[in-house]
Amino acid sequence: MIRYRKATLADIPEMQALVAKEVEEGVILPRSDDEVATNIRSYILAEAEGMIVGYGALHIHSPRLAEIRSLIVAPTWQGHGIGRGIVEEALREAEALGVAEVLVLTYLPEFFRKLGFHEIDKESIPEHKIWTDCIKCIHFPNCNEVSLIRPVMPKG
């Protein structure tokens, strides 16, 4: 049974351990413990068998735009719908907050296409995103991630 919940500060060491390999490989941007703590309210965790088996963050850029980032699922738990569950939780949160669109930058565009995202040109991404996050990446400026976006369906 998978349970989804918001992260707490006590979760940071386990979160950092889960993502360490992908950070080392340049798949996910490195984030210090302090940066994770500052943004702790953004993180949605997936738990199973008493451990964190995946997580992702819904980062708000503006009233119009949010981003799902740092999406990770433990290798032994991939293929069980956990990534989909985290994204669906993030989309529900975006809807509740009144965000118009959710952005992702990913090496797995097909996963997000199945969830209703469509590809956009990177040039359409707000400049502040590039300079606050992308510049930290080992692949910058030669990024091969795909940018996708999905409108958030308003309630009613």
Tab-separated table of C-alpha atoms in Angstrom:
chain	number	residue	atom	x	y	z
A	1	MET	CA	0.000	0.000	0.000
A	2	ILE	CA	1.348	3.403	-1.039
A	3	ARG	CA	0.599	6.426	1.115
A	4	TYR	CA	1.152	9.996	-0.116
A	5	ARG	CA	1.866	12.811	2.302
A	6	LYS	CA	3.627	16.138	2.625
A	7	ALA	CA	7.284	16.040	3.661
A	8	THR	CA	8.578	17.149	7.054
A	9	LEU	CA	12.018	18.354	8.052
A	10	ALA	CA	12.739	14.971	9.621
A	11	ASP	CA	12.417	13.390	6.138
A	12	ILE	CA	15.336	15.325	4.614
A	13	PRO	CA	18.120	12.758	5.253
A	14	GLU	CA	16.081	9.921	3.718
A	15	MET	CA	15.065	12.140	0.787
A	16	GLN	CA	18.688	13.096	0.106
A	17	ALA	CA	19.785	9.448	0.251
A	18	LEU	CA	17.068	8.444	-2.226
A	19	VAL	CA	18.117	11.046	-4.796
A	20	ALA	CA	21.919	10.889	-4.336
A	21	LYS	CA	22.659	8.656	-7.342
A	22	GLU	CA	20.552	10.760	-9.740
A	23	VAL	CA	22.164	13.967	-8.465
A	24	GLU	CA	25.617	12.456	-9.004
A	25	GLU	CA	24.639	11.450	-12.561
A	26	GLY	CA	23.237	14.920	-13.309
A	27	VAL	CA	19.677	13.649	-13.797
A	28	ILE	CA	18.326	15.727	-10.896
A	29	LEU	CA	19.685	19.066	-9.712
A	30	PRO	CA	21.551	19.030	-6.420
A	31	ARG	CA	19.752	20.697	-3.532
A	32	SER	CA	21.375	21.299	-0.171
A	33	ASP	CA	19.646	20.250	3.034
A	34	ASP	CA	18.984	23.943	3.703
A	35	GLU	CA	17.404	24.414	0.257
A	36	VAL	CA	15.193	21.348	0.769
A	37	ALA	CA	14.244	22.667	4.217
A	38	THR	CA	13.360	26.088	2.799
A	39	ASN	CA	11.057	24.414	0.269
A	40	ILE	CA	9.847	21.529	2.457
A	41	ARG	CA	6.176	22.489	1.957
A	42	SER	CA	6.612	21.806	-1.793
A	43	TYR	CA	7.461	18.120	-1.412
A	44	ILE	CA	5.032	15.232	-1.760
A	45	LEU	CA	6.296	11.876	-0.497
A	46	ALA	CA	5.255	8.343	-1.370
A	47	GLU	CA	5.699	5.869	1.482
A	48	ALA	CA	5.546	2.094	1.488
A	49	GLU	CA	6.683	-0.460	4.030
A	50	GLY	CA	7.738	2.317	6.413
A	51	MET	CA	10.115	4.044	4.008
A	52	ILE	CA	10.105	6.836	1.445
A	53	VAL	CA	9.926	5.189	-1.985
A	54	GLY	CA	9.501	8.340	-4.053
A	55	TYR	CA	8.904	12.052	-3.974
A	56	GLY	CA	8.481	15.167	-6.046
A	57	ALA	CA	8.016	18.864	-5.497
A	58	LEU	CA	5.431	21.326	-6.740
A	59	HIS	CA	7.350	24.583	-7.026
A	60	ILE	CA	5.295	27.740	-7.594
A	61	HIS	CA	6.865	30.228	-10.006
A	62	SER	CA	3.899	32.619	-10.317
A	63	PRO	CA	0.102	32.635	-9.994
A	64	ARG	CA	0.061	31.289	-13.550
A	65	LEU	CA	2.880	28.720	-13.467
A	66	ALA	CA	4.089	25.923	-11.193
A	67	GLU	CA	6.672	23.232	-11.864
A	68	ILE	CA	6.930	19.604	-10.856
A	69	ARG	CA	10.564	18.980	-10.088
A	70	SER	CA	12.879	16.529	-8.361
A	71	LEU	CA	10.574	13.624	-9.210
A	72	ILE	CA	12.210	10.380	-8.067
A	73	VAL	CA	11.045	6.837	-7.444
A	74	ALA	CA	13.297	4.208	-5.867
A	75	PRO	CA	14.440	1.761	-8.578
A	76	THR	CA	12.866	-1.240	-6.851
A	77	TRP	CA	9.503	0.570	-6.723
A	78	GLN	CA	9.395	1.805	-10.329
A	79	GLY	CA	6.536	0.433	-12.404
A	80	HIS	CA	4.070	0.475	-9.499
A	81	GLY	CA	2.341	3.779	-10.383
A	82	ILE	CA	4.178	5.776	-7.736
A	83	GLY	CA	5.490	8.445	-10.121
A	84	ARG	CA	2.003	8.836	-11.561
A	85	GLY	CA	0.588	9.105	-8.032
A	86	ILE	CA	3.045	11.839	-7.060
A	87	VAL	CA	2.290	13.808	-10.236
A	88	GLU	CA	-1.472	13.446	-9.681
A	89	GLU	CA	-1.082	14.667	-6.081
A	90	ALA	CA	0.930	17.661	-7.347
A	91	LEU	CA	-1.703	18.470	-9.979
A	92	ARG	CA	-4.453	18.351	-7.325
A	93	GLU	CA	-2.428	20.717	-5.173
A	94	ALA	CA	-1.849	23.064	-8.131
A	95	GLU	CA	-5.594	23.072	-8.797
A	96	ALA	CA	-6.374	23.830	-5.146
A	97	LEU	CA	-3.916	26.732	-5.227
A	98	GLY	CA	-5.408	28.137	-8.437
A	99	VAL	CA	-2.327	27.666	-10.636
A	100	ALA	CA	-3.113	27.814	-14.367
A	101	GLU	CA	-0.351	25.550	-15.766
A	102	VAL	CA	2.236	23.044	-14.554
A	103	LEU	CA	5.638	22.732	-16.226
A	104	VAL	CA	8.141	19.868	-16.212
A	105	LEU	CA	11.677	19.530	-17.537
A	106	THR	CA	12.439	15.861	-17.971
A	107	TYR	CA	14.477	13.112	-19.590
A	108	LEU	CA	11.290	10.986	-19.621
A	109	PRO	CA	8.850	12.987	-21.760
A	110	GLU	CA	6.710	9.956	-22.659
A	111	PHE	CA	5.839	9.420	-18.981
A	112	PHE	CA	4.465	12.972	-18.765
A	113	ARG	CA	2.723	12.818	-22.152
A	114	LYS	CA	0.678	9.896	-20.795
A	115	LEU	CA	-0.424	12.226	-17.992
A	116	GLY	CA	-1.697	14.944	-20.331
A	117	PHE	CA	1.417	17.113	-20.691
A	118	HIS	CA	2.470	18.436	-24.109
A	119	GLU	CA	5.860	19.575	-25.308
A	120	ILE	CA	6.763	23.266	-25.511
A	121	ASP	CA	9.856	25.145	-26.678
A	122	LYS	CA	12.371	25.770	-23.904
A	123	GLU	CA	12.529	29.376	-25.077
A	124	SER	CA	8.995	29.862	-23.718
A	125	ILE	CA	10.071	28.973	-20.157
A	126	PRO	CA	10.323	32.040	-17.911
A	127	GLU	CA	13.864	33.420	-17.796
A	128	HIS	CA	14.006	33.394	-13.987
A	129	LYS	CA	13.652	29.591	-14.081
A	130	ILE	CA	16.718	29.303	-16.288
A	131	TRP	CA	18.857	31.543	-14.122
A	132	THR	CA	17.829	30.226	-10.725
A	133	ASP	CA	17.777	26.479	-11.436
A	134	CYS	CA	19.208	25.533	-14.803
A	135	ILE	CA	22.494	27.359	-14.292
A	136	LYS	CA	23.247	24.917	-11.418
A	137	CYS	CA	23.012	21.914	-13.746
A	138	ILE	CA	26.114	20.090	-14.965
A	139	HIS	CA	24.533	20.023	-18.446
A	140	PHE	CA	23.968	23.808	-18.674
A	141	PRO	CA	23.839	25.329	-21.291
A	142	ASN	CA	23.690	22.150	-23.405
A	143	CYS	CA	20.464	20.845	-21.921
A	144	ASN	CA	18.850	17.796	-23.430
A	145	GLU	CA	15.820	17.741	-21.154
A	146	VAL	CA	12.408	18.094	-22.754
A	147	SER	CA	10.040	20.793	-21.520
A	148	LEU	CA	6.353	19.965	-21.251
A	149	ILE	CA	3.360	21.757	-19.824
A	150	ARG	CA	-0.170	20.902	-18.803
A	151	PRO	CA	-3.093	23.188	-18.063
A	152	VAL	CA	-4.630	22.702	-14.645
A	153	MET	CA	-8.323	22.001	-14.802
A	154	PRO	CA	-10.294	24.436	-12.631
A	155	LYS	CA	-12.786	22.999	-10.171
A	156	GLY	CA	-16.420	23.185	-11.052
